[in-house]
Amino acid sequence: MITHVNVVEIANATNKMINENKAIIYDNCLRESDQLQRENSKIKSAFAGNIPPEQQLIIDKNNQRIDYLVKKLESLFS
């Protein structure tokens, strides 16, 4: 027999799983974004002021991915 207490317990367990999944997604997005930003910084430092076009393409691609990750992070909390 399903009681109100059982429903609440199920809901609490579900919310805990959802929050744990959000935490994993958050950590993964943050880790990847940090790595991409470090890569961009290394490129910019190596070619200070005179970034070759092929390196700029890498920076642009990384920035697009960072933008995607930021939107994904924002969606976790909306």
PDB file of C-alpha atoms in Angstrom:
ATOM      1  CA  MET A   1       0.000   0.000   0.000  1.00  0.00           C
ATOM      2  CA  ILE A   2       1.374   3.394  -0.990  1.00  0.00           C
ATOM      3  CA  THR A   3       1.086   5.997   1.705  1.00  0.00           C
ATOM      4  CA  HIS A   4       1.892   9.684   1.811  1.00  0.00           C
ATOM      5  CA  VAL A   5       5.118   8.862   3.674  1.00  0.00           C
ATOM      6  CA  ASN A   6       6.180   6.470   0.902  1.00  0.00           C
ATOM      7  CA  VAL A   7       5.508   9.075  -1.761  1.00  0.00           C
ATOM      8  CA  VAL A   8       7.540  11.665   0.155  1.00  0.00           C
ATOM      9  CA  GLU A   9      10.411   9.202   0.601  1.00  0.00           C
ATOM     10  CA  ILE A  10      10.371   8.381  -3.114  1.00  0.00           C
ATOM     11  CA  ALA A  11      10.296  12.079  -4.006  1.00  0.00           C
ATOM     12  CA  ASN A  12      13.205  12.813  -1.650  1.00  0.00           C
ATOM     13  CA  ALA A  13      15.248   9.958  -3.101  1.00  0.00           C
ATOM     14  CA  THR A  14      14.515  11.156  -6.635  1.00  0.00           C
ATOM     15  CA  ASN A  15      15.502  14.740  -5.776  1.00  0.00           C
ATOM     16  CA  LYS A  16      18.740  13.481  -4.208  1.00  0.00           C
ATOM     17  CA  MET A  17      19.590  11.543  -7.379  1.00  0.00           C
ATOM     18  CA  ILE A  18      18.771  14.552  -9.543  1.00  0.00           C
ATOM     19  CA  ASN A  19      20.956  16.816  -7.411  1.00  0.00           C
ATOM     20  CA  GLU A  20      23.806  14.278  -7.479  1.00  0.00           C
ATOM     21  CA  ASN A  21      23.539  14.110 -11.279  1.00  0.00           C
ATOM     22  CA  LYS A  22      23.543  17.902 -11.485  1.00  0.00           C
ATOM     23  CA  ALA A  23      26.661  18.008  -9.322  1.00  0.00           C
ATOM     24  CA  ILE A  24      28.437  15.564 -11.637  1.00  0.00           C
ATOM     25  CA  ILE A  25      27.407  17.525 -14.735  1.00  0.00           C
ATOM     26  CA  TYR A  26      28.466  20.779 -13.050  1.00  0.00           C
ATOM     27  CA  ASP A  27      31.898  19.383 -12.139  1.00  0.00           C
ATOM     28  CA  ASN A  28      32.454  17.972 -15.629  1.00  0.00           C
ATOM     29  CA  CYS A  29      31.439  21.220 -17.352  1.00  0.00           C
ATOM     30  CA  LEU A  30      33.615  23.291 -15.053  1.00  0.00           C
ATOM     31  CA  ARG A  31      36.609  20.983 -15.505  1.00  0.00           C
ATOM     32  CA  GLU A  32      36.315  21.037 -19.304  1.00  0.00           C
ATOM     33  CA  SER A  33      35.820  24.798 -19.401  1.00  0.00           C
ATOM     34  CA  ASP A  34      38.904  25.356 -17.229  1.00  0.00           C
ATOM     35  CA  GLN A  35      40.976  23.103 -19.478  1.00  0.00           C
ATOM     36  CA  LEU A  36      39.835  24.965 -22.604  1.00  0.00           C
ATOM     37  CA  GLN A  37      40.582  28.342 -21.003  1.00  0.00           C
ATOM     38  CA  ARG A  38      44.074  27.145 -20.036  1.00  0.00           C
ATOM     39  CA  GLU A  39      44.659  25.976 -23.609  1.00  0.00           C
ATOM     40  CA  ASN A  40      43.565  29.386 -24.917  1.00  0.00           C
ATOM     41  CA  SER A  41      45.877  31.135 -22.449  1.00  0.00           C
ATOM     42  CA  LYS A  42      48.847  28.994 -23.494  1.00  0.00           C
ATOM     43  CA  ILE A  43      48.236  29.784 -27.156  1.00  0.00           C
ATOM     44  CA  LYS A  44      47.878  33.501 -26.446  1.00  0.00           C
ATOM     45  CA  SER A  45      51.074  33.492 -24.363  1.00  0.00           C
ATOM     46  CA  ALA A  46      53.050  31.564 -26.957  1.00  0.00           C
ATOM     47  CA  PHE A  47      52.038  33.930 -29.760  1.00  0.00           C
ATOM     48  CA  ALA A  48      51.675  37.179 -27.794  1.00  0.00           C
ATOM     49  CA  GLY A  49      50.103  39.734 -30.087  1.00  0.00           C
ATOM     50  CA  ASN A  50      50.617  37.739 -33.279  1.00  0.00           C
ATOM     51  CA  ILE A  51      48.394  34.658 -33.198  1.00  0.00           C
ATOM     52  CA  PRO A  52      48.537  32.607 -36.417  1.00  0.00           C
ATOM     53  CA  PRO A  53      45.172  31.967 -38.107  1.00  0.00           C
ATOM     54  CA  GLU A  54      45.223  28.217 -37.374  1.00  0.00           C
ATOM     55  CA  GLN A  55      45.803  28.931 -33.672  1.00  0.00           C
ATOM     56  CA  GLN A  56      43.036  31.549 -33.683  1.00  0.00           C
ATOM     57  CA  LEU A  57      40.686  28.903 -35.069  1.00  0.00           C
ATOM     58  CA  ILE A  58      41.509  26.693 -32.079  1.00  0.00           C
ATOM     59  CA  ILE A  59      40.812  29.595 -29.699  1.00  0.00           C
ATOM     60  CA  ASP A  60      37.525  30.344 -31.466  1.00  0.00           C
ATOM     61  CA  LYS A  61      36.486  26.675 -31.325  1.00  0.00           C
ATOM     62  CA  ASN A  62      37.377  26.533 -27.637  1.00  0.00           C
ATOM     63  CA  ASN A  63      35.379  29.703 -26.957  1.00  0.00           C
ATOM     64  CA  GLN A  64      32.342  28.248 -28.706  1.00  0.00           C
ATOM     65  CA  ARG A  65      32.599  25.135 -26.554  1.00  0.00           C
ATOM     66  CA  ILE A  66      33.013  27.266 -23.413  1.00  0.00           C
ATOM     67  CA  ASP A  67      29.871  29.219 -24.348  1.00  0.00           C
ATOM     68  CA  TYR A  68      27.980  25.939 -24.759  1.00  0.00           C
ATOM     69  CA  LEU A  69      29.211  24.691 -21.377  1.00  0.00           C
ATOM     70  CA  VAL A  70      28.169  27.940 -19.668  1.00  0.00           C
ATOM     71  CA  LYS A  71      24.663  27.613 -21.120  1.00  0.00           C
ATOM     72  CA  LYS A  72      24.535  24.000 -19.962  1.00  0.00           C
ATOM     73  CA  LEU A  73      25.555  25.066 -16.444  1.00  0.00           C
ATOM     74  CA  GLU A  74      22.948  27.807 -16.413  1.00  0.00           C
ATOM     75  CA  SER A  75      20.254  25.340 -17.480  1.00  0.00           C
ATOM     76  CA  LEU A  76      20.990  23.163 -14.450  1.00  0.00           C
ATOM     77  CA  PHE A  77      19.717  25.893 -12.157  1.00  0.00           C
ATOM     78  CA  SER A  78      16.811  27.336 -14.101  1.00  0.00           C
TER      79      SER A  78
END
